[in-house]
Amino acid sequence: MSAANPVSAPPTAAVGHLPVALWLLTTTVANRDDARRLAGLVLQQALAACVQIQQIESHYRWDGALQHEAEWRLDCKTTAAALPALCGLLQHEHPYQVPQLTAQPLHASAAYGAWAQEQVAQP
């Protein structure tokens, strides 16, 4: 996903009373300092309402060999309008050669969705 190839608008379907109003963009980095640095940049530019950081263990194939490493996952809650800019920022600032950038729609309560929408700058 890149800023040059924006994600289409989220679907308007709802699950129960939770409308689709937000997007969750996830990436991973090797250490807490990089996670905090990226989270700070995202929030300073108001490209997400919040960023949650969690330590995880990743298993993957790289250069033909199985790998496993401790990593830090960043979950960024954002809007459809801000998603392309958020992807662009993370792509540019990410320490990995091939960063994981994945996005999925979120079903949010009306109150949380409204709060998150207010926190994210509109392009």
Tab-separated table of C-alpha atoms in Angstrom:
chain	number	residue	atom	x	y	z
A	1	MET	CA	0.000	0.000	0.000
A	2	SER	CA	1.380	3.388	-0.824
A	3	ALA	CA	0.298	7.003	-0.811
A	4	ALA	CA	0.226	6.828	-4.615
A	5	ASN	CA	-2.326	4.008	-4.440
A	6	PRO	CA	-4.891	5.153	-1.847
A	7	VAL	CA	-7.220	2.691	-0.209
A	8	SER	CA	-10.841	2.986	-1.229
A	9	ALA	CA	-13.329	4.373	1.236
A	10	PRO	CA	-14.448	2.001	3.983
A	11	PRO	CA	-17.643	0.033	3.454
A	12	THR	CA	-20.773	1.492	4.988
A	13	ALA	CA	-22.082	-1.789	6.368
A	14	ALA	CA	-22.475	-2.150	10.098
A	15	VAL	CA	-22.080	-4.997	12.544
A	16	GLY	CA	-24.905	-4.691	15.028
A	17	HIS	CA	-24.895	-1.054	16.118
A	18	LEU	CA	-21.203	-0.499	15.308
A	19	PRO	CA	-20.769	1.351	11.990
A	20	VAL	CA	-17.561	1.105	9.982
A	21	ALA	CA	-15.964	4.483	10.605
A	22	LEU	CA	-12.243	3.900	11.055
A	23	TRP	CA	-9.255	2.024	9.699
A	24	LEU	CA	-6.575	0.114	11.600
A	25	LEU	CA	-3.129	0.353	10.033
A	26	THR	CA	-0.566	-2.048	11.484
A	27	THR	CA	3.200	-2.129	11.162
A	28	THR	CA	6.065	-3.718	13.092
A	29	VAL	CA	9.562	-2.597	14.069
A	30	ALA	CA	12.513	-4.247	15.806
A	31	ASN	CA	12.673	-2.160	18.976
A	32	ARG	CA	10.693	0.014	21.346
A	33	ASP	CA	12.587	3.194	20.453
A	34	ASP	CA	11.590	2.907	16.773
A	35	ALA	CA	8.002	2.119	17.787
A	36	ARG	CA	7.816	5.187	20.014
A	37	ARG	CA	9.493	7.385	17.376
A	38	LEU	CA	7.002	6.335	14.684
A	39	ALA	CA	4.052	6.695	17.060
A	40	GLY	CA	5.187	10.204	17.948
A	41	LEU	CA	5.515	11.220	14.281
A	42	VAL	CA	2.069	9.819	13.468
A	43	LEU	CA	0.423	11.656	16.350
A	44	GLN	CA	2.338	14.917	15.802
A	45	GLN	CA	1.014	15.007	12.247
A	46	ALA	CA	-2.493	14.014	13.432
A	47	LEU	CA	-2.593	11.052	11.041
A	48	ALA	CA	-4.130	8.746	13.651
A	49	ALA	CA	-6.297	9.192	16.723
A	50	CYS	CA	-4.119	6.833	18.731
A	51	VAL	CA	-1.284	4.357	18.316
A	52	GLN	CA	-1.041	1.270	20.467
A	53	ILE	CA	2.332	-0.438	20.855
A	54	GLN	CA	2.704	-4.091	21.815
A	55	GLN	CA	5.697	-6.417	22.037
A	56	ILE	CA	5.208	-9.542	19.905
A	57	GLU	CA	7.188	-12.446	18.448
A	58	SER	CA	7.188	-12.692	14.654
A	59	HIS	CA	7.921	-15.801	12.591
A	60	TYR	CA	8.550	-15.342	8.871
A	61	ARG	CA	10.690	-16.288	5.879
A	62	TRP	CA	13.406	-13.836	4.762
A	63	ASP	CA	16.113	-14.468	2.152
A	64	GLY	CA	14.997	-18.099	1.914
A	65	ALA	CA	15.409	-18.868	5.620
A	66	LEU	CA	12.914	-19.136	8.451
A	67	GLN	CA	13.309	-16.325	10.974
A	68	HIS	CA	11.844	-15.442	14.358
A	69	GLU	CA	12.385	-12.187	16.134
A	70	ALA	CA	10.960	-10.091	18.906
A	71	GLU	CA	9.206	-7.091	17.383
A	72	TRP	CA	6.990	-4.212	18.386
A	73	ARG	CA	3.611	-3.863	16.682
A	74	LEU	CA	2.040	-0.452	16.140
A	75	ASP	CA	-1.740	-0.340	15.667
A	76	CYS	CA	-2.757	3.057	14.297
A	77	LYS	CA	-6.454	4.004	14.330
A	78	THR	CA	-7.172	6.434	11.533
A	79	THR	CA	-9.733	7.604	8.984
A	80	ALA	CA	-10.117	6.606	5.347
A	81	ALA	CA	-9.128	10.132	4.310
A	82	ALA	CA	-5.882	10.077	6.329
A	83	LEU	CA	-4.903	6.500	5.468
A	84	PRO	CA	-2.868	7.328	2.324
A	85	ALA	CA	-0.825	10.004	4.136
A	86	LEU	CA	-0.296	7.693	7.111
A	87	CYS	CA	0.968	4.938	4.807
A	88	GLY	CA	3.274	7.410	3.093
A	89	LEU	CA	4.732	8.674	6.359
A	90	LEU	CA	5.355	5.176	7.704
A	91	GLN	CA	6.868	4.010	4.409
A	92	HIS	CA	9.246	6.986	4.409
A	93	GLU	CA	10.235	6.840	8.093
A	94	HIS	CA	10.267	3.061	8.585
A	95	PRO	CA	13.610	1.437	9.454
A	96	TYR	CA	12.825	-1.820	7.576
A	97	GLN	CA	13.721	-2.444	3.945
A	98	VAL	CA	10.267	-3.975	3.403
A	99	PRO	CA	7.944	-2.714	6.144
A	100	GLN	CA	4.707	-4.444	6.940
A	101	LEU	CA	1.898	-2.000	6.244
A	102	THR	CA	-1.525	-3.630	6.482
A	103	ALA	CA	-4.912	-1.978	6.891
A	104	GLN	CA	-8.372	-3.185	7.778
A	105	PRO	CA	-11.686	-1.461	8.437
A	106	LEU	CA	-12.816	-1.106	12.046
A	107	HIS	CA	-16.317	-1.212	13.456
A	108	ALA	CA	-16.389	1.462	16.141
A	109	SER	CA	-18.985	2.647	18.585
A	110	ALA	CA	-20.504	6.011	17.704
A	111	ALA	CA	-18.793	7.775	20.606
A	112	TYR	CA	-15.341	6.301	19.939
A	113	GLY	CA	-15.688	6.800	16.179
A	114	ALA	CA	-16.640	10.450	16.641
A	115	TRP	CA	-13.729	11.036	19.039
A	116	ALA	CA	-11.270	9.387	16.643
A	117	GLN	CA	-12.575	11.362	13.667
A	118	GLU	CA	-12.037	14.606	15.625
A	119	GLN	CA	-8.419	13.672	16.429
A	120	VAL	CA	-7.330	13.004	12.846
A	121	ALA	CA	-6.485	15.912	10.551
A	122	GLN	CA	-8.552	16.102	7.393
A	123	PRO	CA	-6.452	16.278	4.215
